[in-house]
Amino acid sequence: MPDIVNRCFGYFFSAGKLFAVLALVATASMSAAPVSAAGQASSDKPGKSVRTKDLAIAGYVENVKIFPENLTFESRMDTGATTSSLNALNQKRFERAGKEWIRFDVIDPENDNKKVTLEREIVRNVRILRHDGNHQRRPVVRIGFCIGSSYREGDVSLQDRTELSYQLLVGRNHMKNLVLIDSAHKHLLGPDCPRP
């Protein structure tokens, strides 16, 4: 092993790329999550940790069930997204009991020619900077997801995702401390939660 290290170091040093290698090593070491000898990975909050052996392994695409509608969507598990996002068509805001709500349609996962109407209270609005430089205001609602045997409610931004491959994008807010993602496989978990 030391022979390989010496040859690599000699190559990078002789090619004048020593600083690039050091920068790459420094970047990799800063972005890696610390793991303890007991197999625990640090979480975002100080003083909190989760044992990695307690997390389920999910594929980069999974079937995820939303409640209470009991709809199962083939979903992209996106560790790069902070918040989950759902394809929401025909959005109509309205007031109920003095609070702002939204009614929207999703494409029925069982039949692409049908739509299912959902209603949720709006918990906040987000302002998104689009690729074209324009801003877009999106409503955020709370939706419960069943991922494997775990159920979690969390924020979901509503947007028209019709042109994208998956109606549901599962962000870190629904995955944190529940699953690790295997980027080489799909459908490692089936939704198997008791109805909340």
JSON list of C-alpha atoms in Angstrom, two decimals, residues 12 17-32:
[
{"chain": "A", "resi": 12, "resn": "PHE", "atom": "CA", "xyz": [0.77, 14.44, -8.62]},
{"chain": "A", "resi": 17, "resn": "LYS", "atom": "CA", "xyz": [-0.96, 19.15, -9.08]},
{"chain": "A", "resi": 18, "resn": "LEU", "atom": "CA", "xyz": [-0.07, 18.86, -5.42]},
{"chain": "A", "resi": 19, "resn": "PHE", "atom": "CA", "xyz": [-2.28, 21.79, -4.44]},
{"chain": "A", "resi": 20, "resn": "ALA", "atom": "CA", "xyz": [-5.25, 20.38, -6.37]},
{"chain": "A", "resi": 21, "resn": "VAL", "atom": "CA", "xyz": [-4.89, 17.04, -4.57]},
{"chain": "A", "resi": 22, "resn": "LEU", "atom": "CA", "xyz": [-4.65, 18.72, -1.17]},
{"chain": "A", "resi": 23, "resn": "ALA", "atom": "CA", "xyz": [-7.75, 20.81, -1.94]},
{"chain": "A", "resi": 24, "resn": "LEU", "atom": "CA", "xyz": [-9.63, 17.69, -3.03]},
{"chain": "A", "resi": 25, "resn": "VAL", "atom": "CA", "xyz": [-8.66, 15.80, 0.12]},
{"chain": "A", "resi": 26, "resn": "ALA", "atom": "CA", "xyz": [-9.61, 18.78, 2.31]},
{"chain": "A", "resi": 27, "resn": "THR", "atom": "CA", "xyz": [-12.98, 19.15, 0.60]},
{"chain": "A", "resi": 28, "resn": "ALA", "atom": "CA", "xyz": [-13.75, 15.44, 0.92]},
{"chain": "A", "resi": 29, "resn": "SER", "atom": "CA", "xyz": [-12.84, 15.40, 4.59]},
{"chain": "A", "resi": 30, "resn": "MET", "atom": "CA", "xyz": [-15.01, 18.45, 5.34]},
{"chain": "A", "resi": 31, "resn": "SER", "atom": "CA", "xyz": [-18.09, 17.09, 3.54]},
{"chain": "A", "resi": 32, "resn": "ALA", "atom": "CA", "xyz": [-17.98, 13.60, 5.03]}
]
